[in-house]
Coordinates of C-alpha atoms and ligand atoms in Angstrom, one line a residue:
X1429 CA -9.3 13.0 -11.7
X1430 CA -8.1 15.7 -8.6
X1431 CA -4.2 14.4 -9.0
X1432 CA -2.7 14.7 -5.4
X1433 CA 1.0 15.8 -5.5
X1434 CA 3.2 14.3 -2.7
X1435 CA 6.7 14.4 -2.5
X1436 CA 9.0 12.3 -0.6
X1437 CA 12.2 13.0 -0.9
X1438 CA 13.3 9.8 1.2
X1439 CA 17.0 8.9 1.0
X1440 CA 17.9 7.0 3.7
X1441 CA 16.3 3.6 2.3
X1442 CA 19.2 2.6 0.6
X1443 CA 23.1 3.7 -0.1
X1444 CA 23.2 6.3 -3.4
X1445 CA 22.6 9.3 -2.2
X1446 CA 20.3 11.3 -4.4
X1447 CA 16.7 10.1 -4.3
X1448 CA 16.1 13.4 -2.0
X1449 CA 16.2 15.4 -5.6
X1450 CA 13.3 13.0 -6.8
X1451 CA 10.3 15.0 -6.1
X1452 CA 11.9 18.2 -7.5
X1453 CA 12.9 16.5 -10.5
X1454 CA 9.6 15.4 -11.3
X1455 CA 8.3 18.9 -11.4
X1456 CA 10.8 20.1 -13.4
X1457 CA 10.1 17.8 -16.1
X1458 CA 6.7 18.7 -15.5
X1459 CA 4.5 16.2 -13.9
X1460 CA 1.5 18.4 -12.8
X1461 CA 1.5 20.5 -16.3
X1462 CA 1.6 17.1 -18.2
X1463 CA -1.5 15.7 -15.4
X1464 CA -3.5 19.1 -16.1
X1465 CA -2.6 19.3 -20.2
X1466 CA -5.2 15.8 -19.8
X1467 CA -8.1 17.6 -17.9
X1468 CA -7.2 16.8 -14.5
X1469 CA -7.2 19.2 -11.9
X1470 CA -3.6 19.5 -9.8
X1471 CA -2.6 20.0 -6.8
X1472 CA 0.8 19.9 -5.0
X1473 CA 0.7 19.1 -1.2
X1474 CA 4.9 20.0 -1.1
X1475 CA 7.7 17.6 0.6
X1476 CA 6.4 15.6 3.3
X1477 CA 8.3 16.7 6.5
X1478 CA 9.1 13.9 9.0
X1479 CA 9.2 13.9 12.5
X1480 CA 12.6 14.1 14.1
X1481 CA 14.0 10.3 14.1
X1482 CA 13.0 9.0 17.6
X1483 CA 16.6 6.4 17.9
X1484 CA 14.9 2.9 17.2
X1485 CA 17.2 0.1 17.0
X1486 CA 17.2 -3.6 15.9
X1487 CA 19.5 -6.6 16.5
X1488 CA 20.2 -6.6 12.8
X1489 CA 23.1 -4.5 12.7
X1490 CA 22.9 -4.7 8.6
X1491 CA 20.0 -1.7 9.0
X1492 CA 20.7 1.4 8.3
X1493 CA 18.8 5.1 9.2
X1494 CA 16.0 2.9 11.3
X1495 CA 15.0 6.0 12.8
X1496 CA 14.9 8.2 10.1
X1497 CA 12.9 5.4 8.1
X1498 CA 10.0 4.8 10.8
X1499 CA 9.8 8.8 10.9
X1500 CA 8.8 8.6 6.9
X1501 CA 6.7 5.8 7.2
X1502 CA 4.9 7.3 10.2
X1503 CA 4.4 10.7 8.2
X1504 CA 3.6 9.4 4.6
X1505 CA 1.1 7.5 6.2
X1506 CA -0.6 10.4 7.2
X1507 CA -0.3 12.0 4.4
X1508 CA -1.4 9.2 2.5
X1509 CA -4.3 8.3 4.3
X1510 CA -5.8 12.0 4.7
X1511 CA -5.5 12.3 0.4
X1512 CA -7.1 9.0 -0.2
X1513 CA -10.9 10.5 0.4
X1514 CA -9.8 14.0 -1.7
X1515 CA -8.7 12.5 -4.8
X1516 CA -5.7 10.0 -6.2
X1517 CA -2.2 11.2 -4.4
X1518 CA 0.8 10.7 -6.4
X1519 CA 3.7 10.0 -4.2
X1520 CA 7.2 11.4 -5.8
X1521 CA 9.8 9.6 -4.1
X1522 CA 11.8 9.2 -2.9
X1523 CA 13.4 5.5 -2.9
X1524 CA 10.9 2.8 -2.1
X1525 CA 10.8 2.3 1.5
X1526 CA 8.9 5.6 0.9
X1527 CA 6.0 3.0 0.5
X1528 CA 6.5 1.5 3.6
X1529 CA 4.2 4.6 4.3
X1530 CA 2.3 5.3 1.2
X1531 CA 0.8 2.0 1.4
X1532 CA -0.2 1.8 5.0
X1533 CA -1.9 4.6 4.4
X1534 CA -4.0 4.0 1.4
X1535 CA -4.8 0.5 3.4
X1536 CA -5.8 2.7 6.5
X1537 CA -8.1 4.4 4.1
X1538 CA -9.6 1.0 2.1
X1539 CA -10.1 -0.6 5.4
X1540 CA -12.2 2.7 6.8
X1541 CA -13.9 3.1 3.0
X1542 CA -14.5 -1.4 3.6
X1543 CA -13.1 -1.8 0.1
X1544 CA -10.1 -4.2 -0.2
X1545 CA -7.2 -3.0 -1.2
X1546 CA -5.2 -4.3 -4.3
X1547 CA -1.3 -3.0 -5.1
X1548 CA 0.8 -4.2 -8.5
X1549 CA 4.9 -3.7 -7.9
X1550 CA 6.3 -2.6 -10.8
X1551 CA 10.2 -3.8 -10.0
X1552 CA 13.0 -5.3 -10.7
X1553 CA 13.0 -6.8 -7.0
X1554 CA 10.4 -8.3 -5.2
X1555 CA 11.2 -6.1 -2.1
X1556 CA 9.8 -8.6 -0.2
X1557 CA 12.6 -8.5 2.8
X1558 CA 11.5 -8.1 6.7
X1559 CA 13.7 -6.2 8.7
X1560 CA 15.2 -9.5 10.1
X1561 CA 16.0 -11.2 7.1
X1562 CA 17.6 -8.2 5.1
X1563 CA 21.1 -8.3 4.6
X1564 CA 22.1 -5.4 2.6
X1565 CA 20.2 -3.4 5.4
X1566 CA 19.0 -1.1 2.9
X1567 CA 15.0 -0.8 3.8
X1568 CA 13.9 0.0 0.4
X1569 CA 13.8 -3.9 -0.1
X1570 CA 11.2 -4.6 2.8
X1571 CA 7.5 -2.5 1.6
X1572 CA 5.9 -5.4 -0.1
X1573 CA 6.5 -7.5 2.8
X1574 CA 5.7 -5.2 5.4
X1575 CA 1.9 -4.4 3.3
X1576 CA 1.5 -8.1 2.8
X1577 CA 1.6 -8.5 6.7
X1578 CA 5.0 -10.4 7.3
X1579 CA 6.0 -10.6 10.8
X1580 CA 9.0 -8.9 12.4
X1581 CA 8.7 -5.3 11.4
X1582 CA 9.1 -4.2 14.6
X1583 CA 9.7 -1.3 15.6
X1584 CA 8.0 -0.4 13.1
X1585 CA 4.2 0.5 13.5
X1586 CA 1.7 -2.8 12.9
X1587 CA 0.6 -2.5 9.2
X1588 CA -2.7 -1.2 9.5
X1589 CA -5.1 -4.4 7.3
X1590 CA -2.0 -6.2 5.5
X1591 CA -3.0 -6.7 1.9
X1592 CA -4.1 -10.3 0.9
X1593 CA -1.3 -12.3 -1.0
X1594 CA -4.2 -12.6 -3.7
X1595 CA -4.9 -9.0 -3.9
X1596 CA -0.8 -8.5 -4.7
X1597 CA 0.9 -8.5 -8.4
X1598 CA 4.5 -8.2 -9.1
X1599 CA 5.9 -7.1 -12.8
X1600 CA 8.9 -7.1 -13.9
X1601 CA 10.8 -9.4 -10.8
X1602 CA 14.4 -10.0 -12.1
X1603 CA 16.4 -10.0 -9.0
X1604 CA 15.4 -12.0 -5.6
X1605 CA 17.3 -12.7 -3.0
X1606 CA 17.2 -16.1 -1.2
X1607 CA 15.3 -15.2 1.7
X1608 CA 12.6 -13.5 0.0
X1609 CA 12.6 -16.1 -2.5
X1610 CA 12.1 -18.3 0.6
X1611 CA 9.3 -16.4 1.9
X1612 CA 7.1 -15.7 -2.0
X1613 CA 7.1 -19.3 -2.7
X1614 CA 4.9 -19.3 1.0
X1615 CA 2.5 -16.7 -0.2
X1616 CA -0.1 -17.0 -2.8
X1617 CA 1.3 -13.7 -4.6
X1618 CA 1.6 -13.5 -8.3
X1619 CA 5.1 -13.0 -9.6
X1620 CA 5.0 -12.2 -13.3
X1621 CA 9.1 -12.3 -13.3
X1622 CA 10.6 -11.7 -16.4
X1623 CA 10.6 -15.3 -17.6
X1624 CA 6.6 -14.7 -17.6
X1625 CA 6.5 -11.6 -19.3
X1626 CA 8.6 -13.4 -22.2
X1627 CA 7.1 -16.3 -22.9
X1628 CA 2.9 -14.3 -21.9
X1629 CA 3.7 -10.8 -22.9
X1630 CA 2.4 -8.3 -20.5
X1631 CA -1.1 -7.8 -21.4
X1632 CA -2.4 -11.3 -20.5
X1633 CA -1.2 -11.5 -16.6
X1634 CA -2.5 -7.8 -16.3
X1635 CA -5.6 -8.1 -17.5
X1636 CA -6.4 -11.1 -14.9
X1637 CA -5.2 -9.2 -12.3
X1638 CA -7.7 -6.0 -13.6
X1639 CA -10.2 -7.9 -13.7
X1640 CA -9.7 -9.2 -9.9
X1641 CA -9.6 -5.8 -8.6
X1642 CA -12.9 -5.2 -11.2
X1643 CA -15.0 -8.1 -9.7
X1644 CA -14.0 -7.3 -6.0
X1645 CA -14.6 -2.9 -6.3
X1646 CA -11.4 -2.8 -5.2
X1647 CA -8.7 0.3 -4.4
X1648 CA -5.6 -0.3 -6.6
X1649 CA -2.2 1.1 -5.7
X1650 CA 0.3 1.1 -8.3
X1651 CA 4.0 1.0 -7.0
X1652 CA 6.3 2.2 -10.0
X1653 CA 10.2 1.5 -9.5
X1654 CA 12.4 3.0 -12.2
X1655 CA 13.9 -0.1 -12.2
X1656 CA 11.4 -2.2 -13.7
X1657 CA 12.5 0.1 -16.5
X1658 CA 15.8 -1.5 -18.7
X1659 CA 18.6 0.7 -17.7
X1660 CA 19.0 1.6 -21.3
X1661 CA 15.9 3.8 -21.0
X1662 CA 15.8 4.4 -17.6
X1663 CA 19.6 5.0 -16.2
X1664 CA 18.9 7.3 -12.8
X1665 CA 18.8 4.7 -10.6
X1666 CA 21.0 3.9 -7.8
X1667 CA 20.1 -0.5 -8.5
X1668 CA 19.9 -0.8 -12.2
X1669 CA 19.5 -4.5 -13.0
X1670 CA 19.6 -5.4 -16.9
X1671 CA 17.4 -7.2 -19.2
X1672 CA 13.7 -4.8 -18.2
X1673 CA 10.9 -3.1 -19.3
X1674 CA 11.1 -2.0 -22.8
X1675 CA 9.8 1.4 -23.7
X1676 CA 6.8 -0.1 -25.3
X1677 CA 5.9 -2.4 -22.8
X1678 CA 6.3 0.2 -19.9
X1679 CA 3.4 2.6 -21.7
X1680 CA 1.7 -0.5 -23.2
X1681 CA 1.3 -1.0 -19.2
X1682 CA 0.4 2.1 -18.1
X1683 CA -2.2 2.7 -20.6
X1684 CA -3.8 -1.0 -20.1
X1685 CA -3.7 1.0 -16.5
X1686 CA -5.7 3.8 -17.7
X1687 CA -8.3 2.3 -19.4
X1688 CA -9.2 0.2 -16.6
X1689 CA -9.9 3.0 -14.6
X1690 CA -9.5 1.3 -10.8
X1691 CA -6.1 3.4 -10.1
X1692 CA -6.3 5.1 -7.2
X1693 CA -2.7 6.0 -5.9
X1694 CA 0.4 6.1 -7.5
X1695 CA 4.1 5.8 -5.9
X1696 CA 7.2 6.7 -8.2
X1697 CA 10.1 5.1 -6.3
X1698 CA 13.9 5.3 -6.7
X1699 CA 14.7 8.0 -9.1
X1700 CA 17.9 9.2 -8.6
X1701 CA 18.1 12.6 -10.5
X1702 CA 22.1 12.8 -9.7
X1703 CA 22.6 9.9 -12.1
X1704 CA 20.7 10.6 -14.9
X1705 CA 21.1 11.7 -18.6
X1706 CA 20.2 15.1 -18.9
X1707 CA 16.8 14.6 -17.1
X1708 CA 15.6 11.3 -20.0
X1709 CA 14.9 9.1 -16.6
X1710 CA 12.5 12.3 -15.3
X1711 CA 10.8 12.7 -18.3
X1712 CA 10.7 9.0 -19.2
X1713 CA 8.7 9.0 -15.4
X1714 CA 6.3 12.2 -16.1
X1715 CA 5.7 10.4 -19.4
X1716 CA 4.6 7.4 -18.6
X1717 CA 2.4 8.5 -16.1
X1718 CA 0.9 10.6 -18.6
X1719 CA 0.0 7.3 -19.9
X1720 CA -1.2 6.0 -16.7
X1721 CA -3.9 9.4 -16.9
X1722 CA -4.7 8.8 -20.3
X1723 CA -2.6 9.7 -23.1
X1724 CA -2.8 8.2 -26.0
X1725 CA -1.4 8.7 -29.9
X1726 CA -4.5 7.6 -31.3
X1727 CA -8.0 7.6 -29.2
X1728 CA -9.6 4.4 -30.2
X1729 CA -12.2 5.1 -27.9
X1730 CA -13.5 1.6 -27.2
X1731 CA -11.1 -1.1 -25.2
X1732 CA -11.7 -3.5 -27.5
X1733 CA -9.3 -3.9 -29.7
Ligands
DIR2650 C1 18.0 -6.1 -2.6 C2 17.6 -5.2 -3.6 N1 17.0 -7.2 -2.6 C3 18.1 -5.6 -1.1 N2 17.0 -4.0 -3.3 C4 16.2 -3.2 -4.0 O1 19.0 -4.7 -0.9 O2 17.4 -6.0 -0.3 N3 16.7 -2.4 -4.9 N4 15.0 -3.1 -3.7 O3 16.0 -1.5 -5.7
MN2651 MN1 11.7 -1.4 -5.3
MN2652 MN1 13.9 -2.1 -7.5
MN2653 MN1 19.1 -2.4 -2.6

């Protein structure tokens, strides 16, 4: 795979500052040497830069850095859209409204390519607020809904072929608030919470979903949010919520991911190098991606197992 390095150091998308040092983290802990130790072929794009913030406003006075948020998702939708036909981008982040971007470009690229796009959220939170109903103002919790096509994201730009609520898959979901709980229960989108993941494991409700993308030749984005991660493993986050992914079940996911081989872009949202322990959240990250490209302890070879 041509691995297509994108940093965006976005900040402004919540309140702990520190996501800006994201992308640099993740080559210091060595992403792209870990990507090409596999066989894949590397190349870093650098820090997205955004256009100077234009002054939008909205009558929610919660939202915070508007502006500066439509400028990222304008530019990483570029950016996004013009890697798509070169190879898979990997978007370093950045805190998650980075994918208000990300993902309207990769769906400006499925929708030119007429493939349907497919995207799993890999979160403790469903992120599934609109600009109107947020009430922490903190537009990191809004991508998922502004990709699934939810209305009132102006002044944002229209999301260019909103995903299907069947073509969406959440892991991980520990913390909702009412409003988006409001709004899920209205959409036909799976939420494998963690009450699912206890009581199924992980395997079951991703293979079904693989399979989906599989049958339909879809494009899948993967949205990874350190904080699907239990805090325990996984502390450089500005939103840690207990009770998450174990270690095993994060790179049991990934390499499920792997051999499926339908990934085609790849966000890594909210790590807040300022916070962490000695760099364990970064490398955790790099390492779990190596999963996600095919690392393995033991090549079985076959997926049948
Ligand atoms: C909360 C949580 N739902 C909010 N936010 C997120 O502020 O809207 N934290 N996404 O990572
Ligand atoms: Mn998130
Ligand atoms: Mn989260
Ligand atoms: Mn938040």
């Amino acid at each position: 795979t041509h691995c297509i390095l994108i940093g965006a150091p976005v900040d402004e998308g919540q309140r702990v500052p520190g996501c800006m040092m994201g992308p640099s983290a993740y080559r210091v802990a060595g992403l792209g040497r870990v990507l090409e130790s596999l066989g894949h072929t590397v190349e870093d794009r650098g820090d997205v830069a955004p256009a100077p913030p234009a002054g939008e406003t909205h009558p929610n006075s919660a939202i915070h850095h508007l502006p500066e948020v439509v400028a990222w998702t304008n530019a990483l939708s570029v950016a996004g859209r013009s890697a798509m036909p070169d190879g898979m981008p990997i978007f370093m982040g950045g805190d998650h409204s980075l994918a208000l971007g990300t993902v309207a470009g990769v769906a400006a690229h499925a929708k030119a390519a007429d493939r349907p796009l497919f995207v799993i959220w890999l979160d403790a939170h469903s992120d599934f607020h609109t600009p109107e109903t947020t009430t922490s103002g903190n537009l990191h919790g809004t991508p998922m809904a502004y990709a699934a096509g939810r209305p009132g994201f102006a002044p944002f730009p229209p999301f260019p072929a909103a995903v299907p609520a069947e073509n969406i898959c959440m892991f991980g979901i520990r913390s909702v608030d009412p409003a988006e709980h409001r709004m899920l229960q209205e959409t036909e989108i799976t939420v494998n919470d963690m009450r699912v993941l206890d009581e199924r494991g992980i395997v079951a409700p991703l293979r079904e979903f693989l399979d989906r993308v599989r049958a339909a030749n879809g494009l899948l984005h993967v949205s990874l949010d350190v904080d699907f991660l239990d805090p325990s493993i996984a502390p450089a986050v500005g939103t840690t919520v207990p009770g998450g992914a174990t270690f095993r079940e994060a790179h049991l996911v990934c390499e499920i991911l792997h051999e499926s081989g339908l990934v085609t872009s790849l966000d890594l949202v909210e790590l807040n190098p300022f916070l962490d322990d000695r760099g364990r959240t970064a490398k955790l990250m790099v390492d779990l991606v190596g999963s996600m490209m095919g690392q393995k302890v033991f090549d079985r070879r076959t997926r049948s197992f």
